[in-house]
PDB file of C-alpha atoms in Angstrom:
ATOM      1  CA  UNK S1051     -36.703 -29.933 -12.332  1.00  0.00           C
ATOM      2  CA  UNK S1052     -36.590 -27.147 -10.101  1.00  0.00           C
ATOM      3  CA  UNK S1053     -38.888 -24.304 -10.901  1.00  0.00           C
ATOM      4  CA  UNK S1054     -38.667 -20.736  -8.996  1.00  0.00           C
ATOM      5  CA  UNK S1055     -41.567 -18.306  -9.152  1.00  0.00           C
ATOM      6  CA  UNK S1056     -41.203 -14.931  -7.731  1.00  0.00           C
ATOM      7  CA  UNK S1057     -43.984 -12.330  -6.766  1.00  0.00           C
ATOM      8  CA  UNK S1058     -44.390  -9.100  -8.908  1.00  0.00           C
ATOM      9  CA  UNK S1059     -42.930  -5.786  -9.101  1.00  0.00           C
ATOM     10  CA  UNK S1060     -42.917  -3.440  -6.206  1.00  0.00           C
ATOM     11  CA  UNK S1061     -42.703   0.449  -5.902  1.00  0.00           C
ATOM     12  CA  UNK S1062     -41.666   1.567  -2.367  1.00  0.00           C
ATOM     13  CA  UNK S1063     -40.838   4.935  -0.426  1.00  0.00           C
ATOM     14  CA  UNK S1064     -37.822   5.571   1.352  1.00  0.00           C
ATOM     15  CA  UNK S1065     -37.709   4.102   4.488  1.00  0.00           C
ATOM     16  CA  UNK S1066     -40.262   1.594   3.774  1.00  0.00           C
ATOM     17  CA  UNK S1067     -40.136  -2.238   3.955  1.00  0.00           C
ATOM     18  CA  UNK S1068     -40.560  -4.774   1.069  1.00  0.00           C
ATOM     19  CA  UNK S1069     -41.212  -8.671   1.353  1.00  0.00           C
ATOM     20  CA  UNK S1070     -40.680 -10.586  -1.916  1.00  0.00           C
ATOM     21  CA  UNK S1071     -41.790 -14.510  -2.149  1.00  0.00           C
ATOM     22  CA  UNK S1072     -40.406 -17.064  -4.189  1.00  0.00           C
ATOM     23  CA  UNK S1073     -42.466 -20.434  -4.767  1.00  0.00           C
ATOM     24  CA  UNK S1074     -40.393 -23.594  -5.335  1.00  0.00           C
ATOM     25  CA  UNK S1075     -41.551 -26.626  -7.142  1.00  0.00           C
ATOM     26  CA  UNK S1076     -39.951 -29.719  -8.617  1.00  0.00           C
ATOM     27  CA  UNK S1077     -37.695 -30.594  -5.751  1.00  0.00           C
ATOM     28  CA  UNK S1078     -38.005 -31.080  -2.020  1.00  0.00           C
ATOM     29  CA  UNK S1079     -38.055 -27.791  -0.499  1.00  0.00           C
ATOM     30  CA  UNK S1080     -35.827 -28.808   2.627  1.00  0.00           C
ATOM     31  CA  UNK S1081     -33.251 -30.319   0.859  1.00  0.00           C
ATOM     32  CA  UNK S1082     -31.357 -27.133  -0.643  1.00  0.00           C
ATOM     33  CA  UNK S1083     -30.748 -23.659   0.761  1.00  0.00           C
ATOM     34  CA  UNK S1084     -32.624 -20.852  -0.713  1.00  0.00           C
ATOM     35  CA  UNK S1085     -30.460 -17.736  -1.746  1.00  0.00           C
ATOM     36  CA  UNK S1086     -31.184 -14.063  -2.757  1.00  0.00           C
ATOM     37  CA  UNK S1087     -29.156 -12.217  -4.940  1.00  0.00           C
ATOM     38  CA  UNK S1088     -29.503  -8.492  -5.682  1.00  0.00           C
ATOM     39  CA  UNK S1089     -28.699  -6.920  -9.111  1.00  0.00           C
ATOM     40  CA  UNK S1090     -28.756  -3.379  -9.025  1.00  0.00           C
ATOM     41  CA  UNK S1091     -28.609  -0.912 -12.077  1.00  0.00           C
ATOM     42  CA  UNK S1092     -25.224  -0.542 -13.404  1.00  0.00           C
ATOM     43  CA  UNK S1093     -23.706  -2.863 -10.715  1.00  0.00           C
ATOM     44  CA  UNK S1094     -22.992  -6.531 -10.493  1.00  0.00           C
ATOM     45  CA  UNK S1095     -24.544  -9.667  -8.843  1.00  0.00           C
ATOM     46  CA  UNK S1096     -24.573  -9.455  -5.088  1.00  0.00           C
ATOM     47  CA  UNK S1097     -25.068 -12.363  -2.816  1.00  0.00           C
ATOM     48  CA  UNK S1098     -27.334 -11.161   0.002  1.00  0.00           C
ATOM     49  CA  UNK S1099     -27.749 -14.576   1.919  1.00  0.00           C
ATOM     50  CA  UNK S1100     -29.506 -17.891   2.507  1.00  0.00           C
ATOM     51  CA  UNK S1101     -31.792 -19.950   4.516  1.00  0.00           C
ATOM     52  CA  UNK S1102     -31.807 -23.682   5.270  1.00  0.00           C
ATOM     53  CA  UNK S1103     -35.683 -24.637   4.898  1.00  0.00           C
ATOM     54  CA  UNK S1104     -34.461 -27.757   6.939  1.00  0.00           C
ATOM     55  CA  UNK S1105     -33.743 -26.346  10.142  1.00  0.00           C
ATOM     56  CA  UNK S1106     -34.126 -22.537   9.458  1.00  0.00           C
ATOM     57  CA  UNK S1107     -30.434 -21.826   9.939  1.00  0.00           C
ATOM     58  CA  UNK S1108     -30.009 -18.163   8.262  1.00  0.00           C
ATOM     59  CA  UNK S1109     -26.702 -16.677   7.074  1.00  0.00           C
ATOM     60  CA  UNK S1110     -26.631 -12.992   5.682  1.00  0.00           C
ATOM     61  CA  UNK S1111     -23.819 -11.073   4.220  1.00  0.00           C
ATOM     62  CA  UNK S1112     -22.348  -8.072   6.203  1.00  0.00           C
ATOM     63  CA  UNK S1113     -23.797  -5.551   3.482  1.00  0.00           C
ATOM     64  CA  UNK S1114     -27.370  -6.446   4.184  1.00  0.00           C
ATOM     65  CA  UNK S1115     -27.017  -7.736   8.016  1.00  0.00           C
ATOM     66  CA  UNK S1116     -29.594  -6.102  10.187  1.00  0.00           C
ATOM     67  CA  UNK S1117     -31.875  -5.033   7.209  1.00  0.00           C
ATOM     68  CA  UNK S1118     -32.524  -8.433   5.320  1.00  0.00           C
ATOM     69  CA  UNK S1119     -34.537 -11.409   6.802  1.00  0.00           C
ATOM     70  CA  UNK S1120     -35.404 -14.419   4.643  1.00  0.00           C
ATOM     71  CA  UNK S1121     -37.714 -17.007   5.839  1.00  0.00           C
ATOM     72  CA  UNK S1122     -39.738 -19.911   4.533  1.00  0.00           C
ATOM     73  CA  UNK S1123     -43.381 -21.737   4.802  1.00  0.00           C
ATOM     74  CA  UNK S1124     -42.537 -25.319   4.402  1.00  0.00           C
ATOM     75  CA  UNK S1125     -46.301 -25.945   4.156  1.00  0.00           C
ATOM     76  CA  UNK S1126     -46.295 -24.114   0.690  1.00  0.00           C
ATOM     77  CA  UNK S1127     -42.881 -24.379  -0.329  1.00  0.00           C
ATOM     78  CA  UNK S1128     -42.394 -20.531  -0.588  1.00  0.00           C
ATOM     79  CA  UNK S1129     -39.370 -18.694   0.851  1.00  0.00           C
ATOM     80  CA  UNK S1130     -39.697 -14.834   1.392  1.00  0.00           C
ATOM     81  CA  UNK S1131     -36.884 -11.952   1.571  1.00  0.00           C
ATOM     82  CA  UNK S1132     -37.819  -8.939   3.606  1.00  0.00           C
ATOM     83  CA  UNK S1133     -35.688  -5.914   3.440  1.00  0.00           C
ATOM     84  CA  UNK S1134     -36.158  -2.779   5.986  1.00  0.00           C
ATOM     85  CA  UNK S1135     -35.391   0.904   5.750  1.00  0.00           C
ATOM     86  CA  UNK S1136     -35.355   0.964   2.139  1.00  0.00           C
ATOM     87  CA  UNK S1137     -33.322   3.360   0.347  1.00  0.00           C
ATOM     88  CA  UNK S1138     -32.698   4.467  -3.142  1.00  0.00           C
ATOM     89  CA  UNK S1139     -29.541   2.630  -3.483  1.00  0.00           C
ATOM     90  CA  UNK S1140     -31.658  -0.491  -2.886  1.00  0.00           C
ATOM     91  CA  UNK S1141     -33.538  -0.210  -6.393  1.00  0.00           C
ATOM     92  CA  UNK S1142     -32.704  -3.303  -7.909  1.00  0.00           C
ATOM     93  CA  UNK S1143     -33.677  -6.636  -9.252  1.00  0.00           C
ATOM     94  CA  UNK S1144     -33.790  -9.330  -6.483  1.00  0.00           C
ATOM     95  CA  UNK S1145     -33.255 -12.963  -7.447  1.00  0.00           C
ATOM     96  CA  UNK S1146     -34.199 -16.046  -5.525  1.00  0.00           C
ATOM     97  CA  UNK S1147     -31.876 -18.925  -6.407  1.00  0.00           C
ATOM     98  CA  UNK S1148     -31.074 -22.500  -5.223  1.00  0.00           C
ATOM     99  CA  UNK S1149     -28.364 -25.057  -5.674  1.00  0.00           C
ATOM    100  CA  UNK S1150     -28.135 -28.930  -5.830  1.00  0.00           C
ATOM    101  CA  UNK S1151     -25.958 -31.622  -4.240  1.00  0.00           C
ATOM    102  CA  UNK S1152     -22.914 -30.560  -6.549  1.00  0.00           C
ATOM    103  CA  UNK S1153     -22.136 -27.487  -4.634  1.00  0.00           C
ATOM    104  CA  UNK S1154     -23.227 -23.942  -3.231  1.00  0.00           C
ATOM    105  CA  UNK S1155     -23.161 -22.667  -7.039  1.00  0.00           C
ATOM    106  CA  UNK S1156     -26.883 -21.507  -8.705  1.00  0.00           C
ATOM    107  CA  UNK S1157     -28.177 -23.860 -11.081  1.00  0.00           C
ATOM    108  CA  UNK S1158     -31.810 -22.645 -10.671  1.00  0.00           C
ATOM    109  CA  UNK S1159     -33.069 -18.930 -10.278  1.00  0.00           C
ATOM    110  CA  UNK S1160     -36.330 -17.237 -10.172  1.00  0.00           C
ATOM    111  CA  UNK S1161     -37.494 -14.803 -12.828  1.00  0.00           C
ATOM    112  CA  UNK S1162     -36.586 -11.809 -10.751  1.00  0.00           C
ATOM    113  CA  UNK S1163     -38.625  -9.197  -8.925  1.00  0.00           C
ATOM    114  CA  UNK S1164     -38.043  -5.553  -9.452  1.00  0.00           C
ATOM    115  CA  UNK S1165     -37.945  -2.953  -6.538  1.00  0.00           C
ATOM    116  CA  UNK S1166     -38.188   0.678  -7.169  1.00  0.00           C
ATOM    117  CA  UNK S1167     -37.444   2.785  -4.260  1.00  0.00           C
ATOM    118  CA  UNK S1168     -38.713   6.429  -4.888  1.00  0.00           C
ATOM    119  CA  UNK S1169     -40.184   9.168  -3.139  1.00  0.00           C
TER     120      UNK S1169
ATOM    121  CA  UNK W 431     -14.395 -11.792   2.274  1.00  0.00           C
ATOM    122  CA  UNK W 432     -12.682 -13.400  -0.908  1.00  0.00           C
ATOM    123  CA  UNK W 433     -12.705 -10.812  -3.706  1.00  0.00           C
ATOM    124  CA  UNK W 434     -13.122 -11.763  -7.453  1.00  0.00           C
ATOM    125  CA  UNK W 435     -11.598  -9.633 -10.061  1.00  0.00           C
ATOM    126  CA  UNK W 436     -12.534  -9.987 -13.642  1.00  0.00           C
ATOM    127  CA  UNK W 437     -10.881  -8.740 -16.566  1.00  0.00           C
ATOM    128  CA  UNK W 438     -11.690  -7.030 -19.135  1.00  0.00           C
ATOM    129  CA  UNK W 439     -14.936  -5.151 -17.483  1.00  0.00           C
ATOM    130  CA  UNK W 440     -16.019  -5.120 -21.160  1.00  0.00           C
ATOM    131  CA  UNK W 441     -14.950  -6.062 -24.561  1.00  0.00           C
ATOM    132  CA  UNK W 442     -15.972  -5.795 -28.154  1.00  0.00           C
ATOM    133  CA  UNK W 443     -15.919  -8.710 -30.777  1.00  0.00           C
ATOM    134  CA  UNK W 444     -17.124 -10.157 -33.712  1.00  0.00           C
ATOM    135  CA  UNK W 445     -19.119 -13.292 -34.583  1.00  0.00           C
ATOM    136  CA  UNK W 446     -16.545 -16.247 -34.835  1.00  0.00           C
ATOM    137  CA  UNK W 447     -14.188 -14.660 -32.559  1.00  0.00           C
ATOM    138  CA  UNK W 448     -12.384 -16.633 -29.826  1.00  0.00           C
ATOM    139  CA  UNK W 449     -13.076 -14.517 -26.221  1.00  0.00           C
ATOM    140  CA  UNK W 450     -11.202 -15.179 -23.008  1.00  0.00           C
ATOM    141  CA  UNK W 451     -12.371 -13.536 -19.613  1.00  0.00           C
ATOM    142  CA  UNK W 452     -10.410 -13.910 -16.609  1.00  0.00           C
ATOM    143  CA  UNK W 453     -11.253 -14.259 -12.794  1.00  0.00           C
ATOM    144  CA  UNK W 454      -8.592 -13.700 -10.088  1.00  0.00           C
ATOM    145  CA  UNK W 455      -9.509 -14.540  -6.488  1.00  0.00           C
ATOM    146  CA  UNK W 456      -7.988 -12.601  -3.690  1.00  0.00           C
ATOM    147  CA  UNK W 457      -6.899 -16.017  -2.154  1.00  0.00           C
ATOM    148  CA  UNK W 458      -7.080 -19.868  -3.247  1.00  0.00           C
ATOM    149  CA  UNK W 459     -10.168 -21.276  -3.621  1.00  0.00           C
ATOM    150  CA  UNK W 460      -9.134 -24.513  -5.150  1.00  0.00           C
ATOM    151  CA  UNK W 461     -11.439 -25.527  -8.278  1.00  0.00           C
ATOM    152  CA  UNK W 462     -14.716 -23.970  -6.424  1.00  0.00           C
ATOM    153  CA  UNK W 463     -15.800 -21.625  -9.392  1.00  0.00           C
ATOM    154  CA  UNK W 464     -18.584 -21.312 -11.485  1.00  0.00           C
ATOM    155  CA  UNK W 465     -19.472 -19.146 -14.554  1.00  0.00           C
ATOM    156  CA  UNK W 466     -22.708 -17.428 -15.385  1.00  0.00           C
ATOM    157  CA  UNK W 467     -24.315 -16.054 -18.421  1.00  0.00           C
ATOM    158  CA  UNK W 468     -26.922 -12.983 -17.841  1.00  0.00           C
ATOM    159  CA  UNK W 469     -28.818 -11.321 -20.601  1.00  0.00           C
ATOM    160  CA  UNK W 470     -30.556  -8.296 -20.237  1.00  0.00           C
ATOM    161  CA  UNK W 471     -33.904  -8.629 -18.293  1.00  0.00           C
ATOM    162  CA  UNK W 472     -32.987 -12.505 -17.514  1.00  0.00           C
ATOM    163  CA  UNK W 473     -31.813 -14.210 -14.608  1.00  0.00           C
ATOM    164  CA  UNK W 474     -28.189 -15.586 -14.621  1.00  0.00           C
ATOM    165  CA  UNK W 475     -27.841 -18.941 -16.318  1.00  0.00           C
ATOM    166  CA  UNK W 476     -25.129 -21.276 -14.964  1.00  0.00           C
ATOM    167  CA  UNK W 477     -22.503 -22.299 -17.819  1.00  0.00           C
ATOM    168  CA  UNK W 478     -19.540 -24.021 -15.807  1.00  0.00           C
ATOM    169  CA  UNK W 479     -19.073 -25.111 -12.309  1.00  0.00           C
ATOM    170  CA  UNK W 480     -15.938 -26.755 -10.733  1.00  0.00           C
ATOM    171  CA  UNK W 481     -13.829 -24.414 -12.816  1.00  0.00           C
ATOM    172  CA  UNK W 482     -14.107 -26.606 -15.843  1.00  0.00           C
ATOM    173  CA  UNK W 483     -17.336 -28.598 -15.978  1.00  0.00           C
ATOM    174  CA  UNK W 484     -19.583 -27.561 -18.250  1.00  0.00           C
ATOM    175  CA  UNK W 485     -23.459 -27.489 -17.428  1.00  0.00           C
ATOM    176  CA  UNK W 486     -25.719 -29.973 -19.183  1.00  0.00           C
ATOM    177  CA  UNK W 487     -27.302 -28.055 -21.967  1.00  0.00           C
ATOM    178  CA  UNK W 488     -24.455 -25.488 -22.305  1.00  0.00           C
ATOM    179  CA  UNK W 489     -22.906 -25.459 -25.956  1.00  0.00           C
ATOM    180  CA  UNK W 490     -19.333 -26.897 -26.005  1.00  0.00           C
ATOM    181  CA  UNK W 491     -17.763 -23.693 -27.036  1.00  0.00           C
ATOM    182  CA  UNK W 492     -18.045 -22.542 -23.797  1.00  0.00           C
ATOM    183  CA  UNK W 493     -15.178 -23.985 -21.532  1.00  0.00           C
ATOM    184  CA  UNK W 494     -13.267 -22.989 -18.042  1.00  0.00           C
ATOM    185  CA  UNK W 495     -10.167 -23.486 -16.427  1.00  0.00           C
ATOM    186  CA  UNK W 496      -7.989 -22.477 -13.950  1.00  0.00           C
ATOM    187  CA  UNK W 497      -7.475 -23.465 -10.069  1.00  0.00           C
ATOM    188  CA  UNK W 498      -6.180 -21.561  -7.129  1.00  0.00           C
ATOM    189  CA  UNK W 499      -6.207 -18.014  -7.792  1.00  0.00           C
ATOM    190  CA  UNK W 500      -6.512 -17.809 -11.548  1.00  0.00           C
ATOM    191  CA  UNK W 501      -9.480 -18.856 -13.657  1.00  0.00           C
ATOM    192  CA  UNK W 502     -10.541 -18.318 -17.494  1.00  0.00           C
ATOM    193  CA  UNK W 503     -14.023 -18.816 -19.202  1.00  0.00           C
ATOM    194  CA  UNK W 504     -13.175 -19.052 -23.385  1.00  0.00           C
ATOM    195  CA  UNK W 505     -15.747 -18.924 -26.010  1.00  0.00           C
ATOM    196  CA  UNK W 506     -14.112 -20.602 -28.801  1.00  0.00           C
ATOM    197  CA  UNK W 507     -16.301 -19.227 -31.506  1.00  0.00           C
ATOM    198  CA  UNK W 508     -18.326 -16.418 -30.367  1.00  0.00           C
ATOM    199  CA  UNK W 509     -22.311 -16.602 -31.714  1.00  0.00           C
ATOM    200  CA  UNK W 510     -24.674 -13.608 -31.682  1.00  0.00           C
ATOM    201  CA  UNK W 511     -26.889 -15.382 -28.961  1.00  0.00           C
ATOM    202  CA  UNK W 512     -23.459 -15.052 -26.810  1.00  0.00           C
ATOM    203  CA  UNK W 513     -23.474 -11.238 -26.424  1.00  0.00           C
ATOM    204  CA  UNK W 514     -24.146 -10.925 -22.671  1.00  0.00           C
ATOM    205  CA  UNK W 515     -22.581 -10.087 -19.351  1.00  0.00           C
ATOM    206  CA  UNK W 516     -20.482 -13.001 -17.791  1.00  0.00           C
ATOM    207  CA  UNK W 517     -19.931 -13.421 -14.087  1.00  0.00           C
ATOM    208  CA  UNK W 518     -17.723 -15.699 -11.764  1.00  0.00           C
ATOM    209  CA  UNK W 519     -18.532 -16.711  -8.568  1.00  0.00           C
ATOM    210  CA  UNK W 520     -16.551 -18.520  -5.579  1.00  0.00           C
ATOM    211  CA  UNK W 521     -18.155 -20.950  -3.597  1.00  0.00           C
ATOM    212  CA  UNK W 522     -15.030 -22.278  -1.521  1.00  0.00           C
ATOM    213  CA  UNK W 523     -15.443 -19.955   1.283  1.00  0.00           C
ATOM    214  CA  UNK W 524     -18.478 -18.363   2.661  1.00  0.00           C
ATOM    215  CA  UNK W 525     -20.108 -16.357   3.924  1.00  0.00           C
ATOM    216  CA  UNK W 526     -19.673 -14.570   1.939  1.00  0.00           C
ATOM    217  CA  UNK W 527     -20.359 -16.072  -1.387  1.00  0.00           C
ATOM    218  CA  UNK W 528     -19.106 -13.867  -3.855  1.00  0.00           C
ATOM    219  CA  UNK W 529     -19.207 -12.799  -7.495  1.00  0.00           C
ATOM    220  CA  UNK W 530     -16.734 -11.025  -9.890  1.00  0.00           C
ATOM    221  CA  UNK W 531     -17.878  -7.597 -11.010  1.00  0.00           C
ATOM    222  CA  UNK W 532     -18.819  -9.037 -14.493  1.00  0.00           C
ATOM    223  CA  UNK W 533     -17.543  -8.742 -17.894  1.00  0.00           C
ATOM    224  CA  UNK W 534     -19.929  -7.498 -20.757  1.00  0.00           C
ATOM    225  CA  UNK W 535     -19.461  -8.921 -24.393  1.00  0.00           C
ATOM    226  CA  UNK W 536     -20.704  -6.555 -26.964  1.00  0.00           C
ATOM    227  CA  UNK W 537     -20.650  -6.640 -30.638  1.00  0.00           C
ATOM    228  CA  UNK W 538     -17.989  -5.234 -32.578  1.00  0.00           C
TER     229      UNK W 538
END
């Protein structure tokens, strides 16, 4: 059974950078993409992008292109999401998630990491 | 990008009611649609994939239907633990993977 555990809450100032981790266990890390999803207060879920741990391919949503980077350390089965040039609108809970062989929908999620951007 | 429009955005219902939520895609997505339930402070939970396949462990009162552009999530008899926000997500065309705006199910 896949298990995803994320790093703790962060408070950042506008213009800063945040980097969140997602440690994976219970399956072969390189088998499935790691995705990141944003849930801002009062808004819906928004897909940010994914990384293929097997070959390092990254795909990002246009909304976040240029500000988000997803990486992975295959030696520790940990994925990272870095978001730069933070603004108040980036205040949100960020989730890592993975899919299985059935398709690109998310059957396992991390617990979420709250990022607060405030001066 | 494929846009998903959910309706209604919120609804009030009583325990035991039959509840239907719709999700319309801006272009055809075959049956590549999933539904999630999210409760406050929790990660989303997969309910249905491939438009109508119930995820293991999900109660049978949840069902999904549709293909192409129009999809439905039905809760046959609403239970107290079902009060939550529900999202649809398409995985036919990407990037980007896209979610609907959500439907909040509240207690009447």
